[in-house]
Amino acid sequence: MSLKQKTRELLKRREEVELGGGEKAIEKQKSIGKLTARERILSLLDKESFHEYDLFAEHEARDFGMETKVLHGDGVITGTGTIYGAPICIYAQDFTVAGGSLGNMHARKITKIMDHALKMRVPLIGINDSGGARIQEGVNSLAGYGEIFFRNTLSSGVIPQLSVILGPCAGGAVYSPALTDFVFVVENISKMFITGPEVIKTVLGEEITMEELGGARVHSEITGNAHFFAMSELECFDQIKKLITYIPWNNSQKAKAFPPKEPKSNYKIEKIVPNDPSQPYDVRDVIRAIADDSDFLEVQADFAANIVIGFGRIKGDTIGFVANQPLVLAGVLDCDSSDKAGRFIRYCDAFNVPLVTLEDLPGYLPGVDQEHAGVIRHGAKILYAYSEATVPRITVILRKAYGGGYIAMNSRHLRADFVFAWPGAEIAVMGPEGAANIIFRKEIMGAENPDEMRKQKVKEYKAKFANPYVAAAKGYIDTVIHPEETRKLLIHAIEVSKNKRVGQPKKKHGIPPF
Ligand code: HXC
């Protein structure tokens, strides 16, 4: 064969592979509003940056008619490319080929690119669109998942791992995304569940649609499995690209610094927080009044909205923001918000992202539901995550800091580097009304006018404790600042913390309250 003929053969082979499961299957994929696996990769990565590997891989299955089946790429596309110049390892399951089901070769292609990502210390992106374990390949498929889960765990905290759910992600397949750092879902397209509607109907006799069981909104709002929700695949890719600009390639680097920008002038920090501690406000406006260009990439925006987490920049450097949200449940800590914040704090700590905590909360949420749901175990996660984190950690107490909430939200006692308070901050064991009712109960009950007496005692308690100066006098907070000074002081605190070095006692690993 001449070189020309060999080249022609190569092109022909490539063309065949690139057709995936064939025109009919591609048509079906498109008819439900989905892009093909190849289109997804090409839309997400920088133009002409994608290089595919193992496109000529062939499965070795020999049972249930598989011996005669040609499965192009064995149902998954793998390769490397860049996003805004950042190197990326990527795989995308191709539903048009045997439903993107995971057989032995399919898994080997994924684990090969995962090994590459870990070795090269670059982010890994997995696009999931699959019917799960390839039924015809039996235990080989299960082995494949096990190999993936093991690598997800090995890479955790070393390289960023992003999972994009763009189709079914059924059965054990869900555990790979669950082990990764960020999960992206798209309205009407993403479906994630352990046991599908048919199994539920057979076992429990209950009828439920895939959407109701594990659609994009379910995982964004109820389960907390998803971190980013989008209305379309293209919007989802924009979210991924934006996230990639905020995070480093691996745990030995820092995120790329951007040119600093002042916050937008329409966010007036001194006007956002009402003086009355019972009045709500949107803490995201405070973040936008602090962050460069008022840009804030919120993570898990619709789950446990009583706490806000996400990335912004201060003077060009990526910052992880953790903020109580007085708009929702007065910003209390509960099981879900503790899980949400705890995990994010650990992500930032693993990837050298300094943390800024904005505090305004009445404490942990009381009630039988919370107690029985395990608020002790879940609530401990945020304490553990902050205490363990060695990245620069700065807290600004905006208003209320009551009870366990005061301790949990990156207090000095958990080794915050800097704690600042605004003049309206109230730092106390509990709110003045509750406190006065307990400690002055006898005086109030015995008074001629109990209501008047209660008011007076609340006033007394407020004057004594509900201010920042008792804590400032003890050195628990470093200084009381005017809201307008916040950004300037944060810039300074981050600057002086750049070479922070703290040790942990030698141990194999801690035992966090999982
Ligand atoms: C082999 C599969 C497959 C699978 C789909 N296909 N899932 N082949 N193994 N797991 C094939 C179909 O046979 C079909 O092939 C093609 O993919 C497209 O599938 P359709 O059913 O036509 O597509 P659709 O109607 O869109 O339904 C999608 C679906 C459904 C909901 C995902 O296919 C489905 O329920 N699949 C099975 C899901 C499942 O139970 N998986 C196993 C989970 S157990 P043809 O040739 O007809 O085009 C598991 C254990 C892992 O994953 C444990 C790890 C710890």
XYZ file of C-alpha atoms and ligand atoms in Angstrom:
569
model
C 0.000 0.000 0.000
C 1.358 3.430 -0.920
C 1.572 6.213 1.629
C -1.288 7.963 -0.117
C -3.459 4.868 0.173
C -2.511 4.443 3.834
C -3.455 8.071 4.498
C -6.766 7.549 2.734
C -7.416 4.501 4.881
C -6.693 6.478 8.032
C -9.122 9.205 7.012
C -11.786 6.627 6.171
C -11.341 4.887 9.521
C -11.549 8.228 11.324
C -14.705 9.170 9.473
C -16.353 5.879 10.424
C -15.453 6.294 14.076
C -16.665 9.879 14.100
C -20.108 8.743 12.985
C -20.520 7.099 16.408
C -23.676 5.024 16.522
C -24.791 6.126 13.051
C -27.113 8.723 11.601
C -30.327 7.290 13.017
C -29.013 7.239 16.576
C -27.588 10.741 16.173
C -30.960 11.946 14.902
C -32.634 10.484 17.998
C -30.052 12.173 20.242
C -30.682 15.543 18.574
C -34.455 15.144 18.598
C -34.428 15.320 22.390
C -32.330 18.493 22.401
C -28.971 16.844 23.071
C -25.674 17.504 21.321
C -23.541 14.538 20.315
C -20.545 13.596 22.461
C -18.142 15.027 19.870
C -20.085 18.282 19.511
C -20.033 18.648 23.280
C -16.276 18.351 23.511
C -15.733 20.701 20.579
C -18.138 23.311 22.029
C -16.479 23.184 25.436
C -12.793 23.222 24.547
C -10.774 25.989 22.864
C -11.118 25.930 19.085
C -8.943 23.291 17.415
C -7.390 22.302 20.734
C -8.925 18.819 21.018
C -6.833 15.722 20.368
C -8.556 12.378 20.562
C -6.941 9.122 21.724
C -8.018 5.478 21.570
C -10.539 6.237 18.849
C -9.709 2.876 17.231
C -10.188 0.901 20.460
C -12.399 -2.181 20.073
C -14.369 -4.064 22.684
C -13.509 -7.684 23.423
C -16.951 -8.857 24.571
C -18.018 -12.204 23.138
C -21.411 -12.963 24.724
C -25.030 -12.117 23.889
C -24.292 -11.246 20.264
C -21.564 -8.766 21.148
C -19.008 -10.718 19.070
C -20.499 -9.311 15.845
C -21.180 -5.773 17.108
C -18.942 -2.907 16.061
C -19.077 -0.175 18.704
C -17.153 2.860 17.498
C -14.802 4.121 20.173
C -16.658 1.669 22.420
C -19.122 4.414 23.271
C -16.772 6.978 24.756
C -14.556 9.712 23.344
C -11.387 10.551 25.279
C -8.632 13.078 24.753
C -6.898 16.283 25.778
C -7.412 19.937 24.924
C -7.498 23.365 26.510
C -10.006 25.800 28.026
C -8.784 29.417 27.869
C -5.355 27.876 27.439
C -5.594 25.654 30.535
C -4.778 22.001 29.715
C -7.669 19.610 30.271
C -8.186 15.843 30.110
C -11.681 14.979 29.008
C -14.015 12.103 28.254
C -17.538 12.140 26.871
C -19.790 9.104 26.782
C -21.494 8.643 23.411
C -25.110 7.594 23.953
C -25.506 6.843 20.241
C -23.180 3.846 20.671
C -24.903 1.124 22.744
C -26.496 3.799 24.921
C -23.069 4.957 26.112
C -23.104 1.829 28.279
C -19.900 1.077 30.145
C -18.112 -2.119 29.161
C -14.544 -3.193 29.788
C -12.849 -1.231 26.968
C -15.055 1.826 27.564
C -13.900 1.828 31.202
C -10.273 1.265 30.218
C -10.394 4.311 27.951
C -11.812 6.421 30.787
C -9.319 5.169 33.372
C -6.443 5.763 30.946
C -7.367 9.432 30.519
C -7.948 9.701 34.291
C -4.450 8.338 34.948
C -3.100 10.832 32.438
C -4.867 13.736 34.175
C -3.469 12.744 37.554
C 0.053 12.169 36.219
C 0.073 15.470 34.312
C -1.666 17.299 37.203
C -4.375 18.820 35.019
C -8.168 19.049 35.529
C -10.380 16.160 34.440
C -13.803 16.704 32.901
C -16.180 13.753 32.497
C -19.319 14.117 30.382
C -21.819 11.448 31.440
C -24.531 10.211 29.081
C -24.996 6.501 29.596
C -27.376 3.653 30.348
C -24.910 2.444 33.004
C -23.112 -0.873 33.272
C -23.151 -2.677 29.896
C -25.446 -5.537 30.714
C -23.868 -7.952 28.193
C -20.427 -7.557 29.805
C -21.513 -8.517 33.304
C -18.914 -8.252 36.025
C -16.388 -6.648 33.650
C -18.594 -3.563 33.612
C -18.795 -3.519 37.390
C -15.018 -3.870 37.577
C -14.746 -0.864 35.253
C -16.824 1.293 37.568
C -14.762 0.207 40.542
C -11.575 1.255 38.726
C -13.115 4.662 37.982
C -14.286 5.237 41.557
C -10.856 4.317 42.903
C -9.187 6.854 40.597
C -11.759 9.549 41.446
C -10.800 9.093 45.075
C -7.059 9.001 44.359
C -7.274 12.238 42.364
C -9.512 13.970 44.916
C -7.749 17.034 46.267
C -4.916 16.705 43.736
C -6.583 17.770 40.475
C -9.982 19.383 39.954
C -12.568 16.832 38.778
C -15.712 18.075 37.057
C -18.693 15.887 36.121
C -21.207 16.985 33.531
C -24.479 15.051 33.451
C -25.876 15.306 29.928
C -28.248 12.365 29.735
C -28.960 9.379 31.920
C -26.448 8.607 34.639
C -28.052 5.516 36.090
C -27.237 2.924 38.702
C -23.747 2.774 40.160
C -22.614 5.233 37.484
C -23.819 8.069 39.717
C -21.033 7.435 42.187
C -18.299 8.743 39.941
C -19.859 12.231 39.770
C -20.601 11.998 43.485
C -16.882 11.507 44.159
C -15.869 14.497 42.027
C -15.665 18.157 42.981
C -18.328 19.832 40.870
C -21.401 18.356 39.152
C -23.139 20.227 36.320
C -26.739 19.505 35.278
C -29.016 20.765 32.508
C -32.794 21.203 32.599
C -34.707 18.314 30.929
C -31.474 16.525 29.928
C -29.769 15.337 33.112
C -31.172 12.256 34.877
C -29.387 10.795 37.866
C -30.649 7.964 40.008
C -29.574 4.704 41.608
C -32.733 2.743 40.811
C -34.898 3.871 37.927
C -38.692 4.366 37.744
C -39.269 0.813 36.518
C -37.521 -0.756 39.517
C -39.368 1.586 41.849
C -42.661 0.582 40.271
C -41.862 -3.117 40.572
C -40.530 -3.013 44.110
C -42.643 -0.284 45.669
C -45.579 -0.026 43.289
C -45.016 3.722 42.959
C -45.231 5.583 39.643
C -42.685 8.358 39.116
C -41.083 9.914 36.057
C -37.299 10.043 35.567
C -37.496 13.839 35.787
C -39.321 13.777 39.122
C -36.989 11.116 40.466
C -33.624 12.557 39.502
C -33.927 15.460 37.082
C -31.719 18.545 37.054
C -33.884 20.534 39.444
C -34.147 17.655 41.914
C -30.358 17.513 42.227
C -29.909 21.295 42.273
C -32.602 22.052 44.836
C -33.295 18.960 46.928
C -30.424 16.475 47.046
C -27.516 18.904 46.647
C -25.770 16.445 44.292
C -25.456 19.134 41.606
C -23.415 22.303 41.949
C -24.376 24.128 38.754
C -27.752 24.199 36.971
C -28.178 25.395 33.391
C -31.094 25.703 30.987
C -29.086 24.447 27.996
C -25.914 22.526 27.216
C -24.235 25.669 25.866
C -25.034 27.602 29.056
C -23.594 24.675 31.012
C -20.341 24.840 29.001
C -20.078 28.578 29.750
C -20.379 27.762 33.461
C -17.608 25.172 33.193
C -15.328 27.591 31.337
C -15.945 30.262 33.959
C -15.226 27.868 36.801
C -11.965 26.807 35.142
C -10.781 30.454 35.246
C -11.322 30.518 39.019
C -9.486 27.354 40.041
C -5.887 26.155 39.762
C -4.857 23.215 37.571
C -3.771 21.225 40.596
C -3.161 21.382 44.338
C 0.431 22.613 44.091
C -0.594 25.753 42.233
C -2.667 28.819 42.840
C -5.461 29.936 40.550
C -4.275 32.272 37.813
C -4.449 35.900 38.982
C -6.475 38.340 36.885
C -5.994 42.100 36.472
C -7.641 43.708 39.551
C -10.907 45.585 39.074
C -12.917 47.697 41.509
C -16.452 46.512 42.380
C -19.253 48.128 40.373
C -20.370 51.448 41.825
C -24.040 50.436 42.119
C -23.200 48.133 45.063
C -22.981 50.474 48.060
C -21.740 48.308 50.879
C -22.856 50.624 53.678
C -26.453 50.603 52.382
C -27.038 46.846 52.051
C -27.309 45.566 55.624
C -30.287 46.938 57.609
C -29.572 48.106 61.134
C -32.510 46.120 62.557
C -31.155 42.562 63.088
C -34.519 41.050 62.205
C -34.597 42.615 58.706
C -33.456 40.380 55.843
C -31.177 41.350 52.934
C -29.350 39.515 50.171
C -25.802 38.781 51.337
C -24.774 38.240 47.699
C -24.997 42.030 47.342
C -22.360 42.357 50.069
C -20.141 39.883 48.188
C -20.645 41.854 44.964
C -19.778 45.063 46.797
C -16.464 43.469 47.808
C -15.461 41.327 44.808
C -13.541 42.551 41.748
C -15.929 43.799 39.081
C -18.767 42.595 41.396
C -18.327 39.206 39.750
C -19.432 36.188 41.804
C -19.695 32.587 40.612
C -22.173 31.027 43.012
C -21.933 27.297 43.702
C -25.034 25.231 44.664
C -27.153 28.382 44.387
C -30.491 26.586 44.786
C -29.578 24.087 47.512
C -29.534 25.065 51.206
C -29.870 28.695 50.167
C -29.511 29.789 53.807
C -25.784 29.711 53.140
C -24.076 31.176 50.080
C -20.831 29.751 48.707
C -18.859 30.543 45.581
C -15.867 32.131 43.924
C -14.969 35.755 43.370
C -11.734 37.710 43.155
C -10.190 40.295 45.405
C -7.480 42.375 43.756
C -7.124 39.718 41.072
C -6.805 36.653 43.332
C -9.448 33.918 43.519
C -11.301 33.890 46.841
C -13.793 31.355 48.212
C -16.713 33.186 49.809
C -18.835 31.575 52.530
C -21.715 33.753 53.723
C -24.851 33.298 55.809
C -27.904 34.340 53.805
C -30.389 36.302 55.995
C -32.925 36.112 53.117
C -33.490 32.386 53.768
C -34.319 31.038 57.251
C -32.505 34.089 58.669
C -29.244 32.472 57.537
C -29.258 29.693 60.161
C -26.937 26.741 60.007
C -28.703 23.404 59.544
C -27.836 19.922 58.251
C -27.739 20.861 54.557
C -26.061 24.247 54.883
C -23.357 22.702 57.096
C -22.721 19.975 54.499
C -22.664 22.536 51.701
C -20.273 24.929 53.407
C -18.077 22.197 54.904
C -17.387 20.602 51.541
C -16.675 23.930 49.851
C -14.262 24.953 52.605
C -12.380 21.670 52.093
C -12.279 22.256 48.324
C -10.807 25.743 48.786
C -8.316 24.455 51.332
C -7.166 21.618 49.043
C -6.658 23.975 46.106
C -5.012 26.961 47.827
C -7.988 29.301 47.610
C -8.157 31.790 50.532
C -11.501 31.937 52.335
C -13.524 35.029 53.191
C -16.440 34.384 55.567
C -19.283 36.876 55.925
C -21.196 36.227 59.115
C -24.746 37.106 60.075
C -26.716 34.283 61.692
C -28.851 33.505 64.717
C -27.137 30.099 65.249
C -28.047 26.489 64.451
C -31.679 25.770 63.499
C -33.628 24.386 66.488
C -36.275 21.647 66.173
C -36.993 17.939 66.337
C -36.649 17.557 62.543
C -33.130 18.920 62.583
C -32.095 16.990 65.684
C -33.376 13.729 64.201
C -31.873 14.494 60.801
C -28.500 14.604 62.528
C -27.725 18.300 62.971
C -25.087 17.316 65.516
C -23.213 15.138 63.006
C -23.803 17.421 60.006
C -23.252 20.638 61.936
C -19.877 19.328 63.075
C -18.679 19.232 59.464
C -18.363 22.993 59.180
C -16.424 23.148 62.466
C -14.118 20.402 61.246
C -13.606 21.927 57.808
C -12.702 25.380 59.116
C -10.510 24.046 61.923
C -8.546 21.904 59.501
C -8.137 24.512 56.736
C -4.683 26.053 56.453
C -5.378 28.549 53.663
C -5.729 32.220 54.700
C -9.058 32.593 56.499
C -10.704 35.935 57.165
C -14.086 36.598 58.791
C -16.189 39.737 58.689
C -19.059 39.805 61.195
C -21.703 41.901 59.490
C -24.423 41.751 62.118
C -25.538 38.776 64.231
C -23.098 36.196 65.538
C -25.034 34.172 68.074
C -24.304 30.956 69.873
C -22.736 27.990 68.071
C -23.008 29.994 64.865
C -20.455 32.487 66.207
C -17.966 29.703 66.822
C -18.701 27.774 63.621
C -18.379 30.641 61.160
C -14.587 30.757 61.168
C -14.123 32.284 64.607
C -10.755 33.110 66.083
C -11.200 30.022 68.257
C -11.091 27.832 65.122
C -7.922 29.709 64.125
C -9.222 32.344 61.745
C -6.327 34.571 60.718
C -8.320 37.792 60.922
C -11.757 38.542 62.359
C -13.250 41.953 61.683
C -16.653 43.201 62.846
C -18.869 45.993 61.642
C -20.097 48.431 64.324
C -23.617 46.892 64.302
C -22.295 43.400 65.069
C -23.952 41.558 67.961
C -21.833 38.794 69.432
C -23.669 36.843 72.116
C -24.692 33.410 73.309
C -28.179 34.059 71.926
C -30.408 36.923 70.758
C -31.151 39.628 73.392
C -34.881 38.730 73.624
C -34.238 35.039 74.328
C -31.363 35.809 76.671
C -33.338 38.342 78.730
C -36.306 35.956 79.028
C -34.036 33.301 80.524
C -31.681 35.155 82.810
C -34.174 37.783 84.027
C -37.180 35.468 84.159
C -37.857 36.016 87.867
C -37.594 39.818 87.626
C -39.865 39.886 84.575
C -42.504 37.574 86.094
C -42.476 39.446 89.426
C -42.710 42.915 87.910
C -45.855 45.010 88.018
C -45.603 45.473 84.283
C -43.780 42.377 82.911
C -43.700 43.709 79.324
C -42.077 46.935 80.379
C -39.597 45.037 82.553
C -38.784 42.664 79.670
C -38.100 45.601 77.359
C -35.817 47.169 79.941
C -33.908 43.927 80.511
C -33.515 43.332 76.769
C -32.116 46.856 76.506
C -29.708 46.157 79.376
C -28.576 42.892 77.820
C -28.091 44.536 74.418
C -26.042 47.332 75.911
C -23.820 44.820 77.700
C -23.356 42.042 75.129
C -25.046 42.724 71.797
C -22.190 44.742 70.357
C -18.729 43.967 69.025
C -16.764 45.621 71.822
C -16.901 42.867 74.458
C -15.342 40.445 71.934
C -12.937 43.172 70.756
C -11.855 43.793 74.356
C -10.888 40.126 74.662
C -9.070 40.061 71.310
C -11.576 37.590 69.844
C -12.082 40.023 67.031
C -9.169 42.039 65.718
C -10.899 45.297 65.036
C -14.219 47.003 64.463
C -14.438 48.587 61.041
C -16.784 50.767 59.064
C -18.448 48.764 56.254
C -16.763 50.989 53.651
C -13.340 49.890 54.901
C -14.094 46.188 54.296
C -12.612 45.673 50.823
C -9.495 47.666 51.611
C -8.863 45.681 54.781
C -9.563 42.366 53.032
C -7.054 43.241 50.293
C -4.500 43.948 52.991
C -5.318 40.819 55.032
C -5.030 38.607 51.944
C -1.769 40.278 50.961
C -0.143 39.750 54.364
C -1.420 36.145 54.494
C 0.171 35.138 51.193
C 3.012 33.234 52.791
C 0.954 31.771 55.628
C 2.533 28.643 57.104
C 0.794 26.558 59.747
C 1.374 22.977 60.691
C -0.959 20.158 61.619
C 0.013 17.389 64.017
C 1.417 14.409 62.132
C -1.345 11.954 61.266
C -2.394 9.648 58.475
C -5.665 11.530 58.170
C -8.331 12.879 60.458
C -11.754 11.355 60.887
C -14.190 14.049 59.814
C -17.874 13.641 60.767
C -18.786 12.242 57.308
C -26.319 -2.344 27.340
C -27.718 -0.570 26.880
C -27.765 -0.219 28.247
C -27.007 -1.006 29.161
C -28.989 1.164 27.159
N -28.499 0.305 26.263
N -28.557 0.857 28.388
N -27.011 -1.628 26.446
N -26.287 -2.047 28.659
N -26.968 -0.731 30.448
C -28.742 0.269 24.829
C -30.161 -0.127 24.481
O -30.269 -1.518 24.456
C -30.331 0.497 23.113
O -29.651 -0.310 22.190
C -29.529 1.776 23.232
O -28.637 1.589 24.324
C -30.383 2.983 23.530
O -31.188 2.689 24.650
P -32.744 2.998 24.704
O -33.301 2.199 25.815
O -33.346 2.816 23.365
O -32.748 4.546 25.052
P -33.795 5.370 25.869
O -35.193 4.985 25.490
O -33.395 6.789 25.714
O -33.599 4.929 27.404
C -32.404 5.212 28.067
C -32.307 4.455 29.411
C -32.581 2.952 29.137
C -33.332 5.003 30.377
C -30.929 4.682 29.984
O -31.785 2.515 28.050
C -32.287 2.110 30.313
O -33.116 2.034 31.247
N -31.166 1.432 30.290
C -30.783 0.516 31.350
C -30.391 1.292 32.570
C -29.846 0.362 33.621
O -30.637 -0.266 34.334
N -28.515 0.223 33.636
C -27.824 -0.698 34.493
C -27.735 -0.058 35.818
S -26.944 -1.075 36.963
P -30.135 -0.508 20.684
O -29.175 -1.508 20.139
O -31.534 -0.972 20.762
O -29.995 0.850 20.064
C -25.446 -0.411 37.026
C -24.600 -1.075 38.041
C -23.299 -0.339 38.173
O -25.111 0.483 36.366
C -22.812 -0.533 39.559
C -21.503 0.137 39.748
C -21.218 0.242 41.241
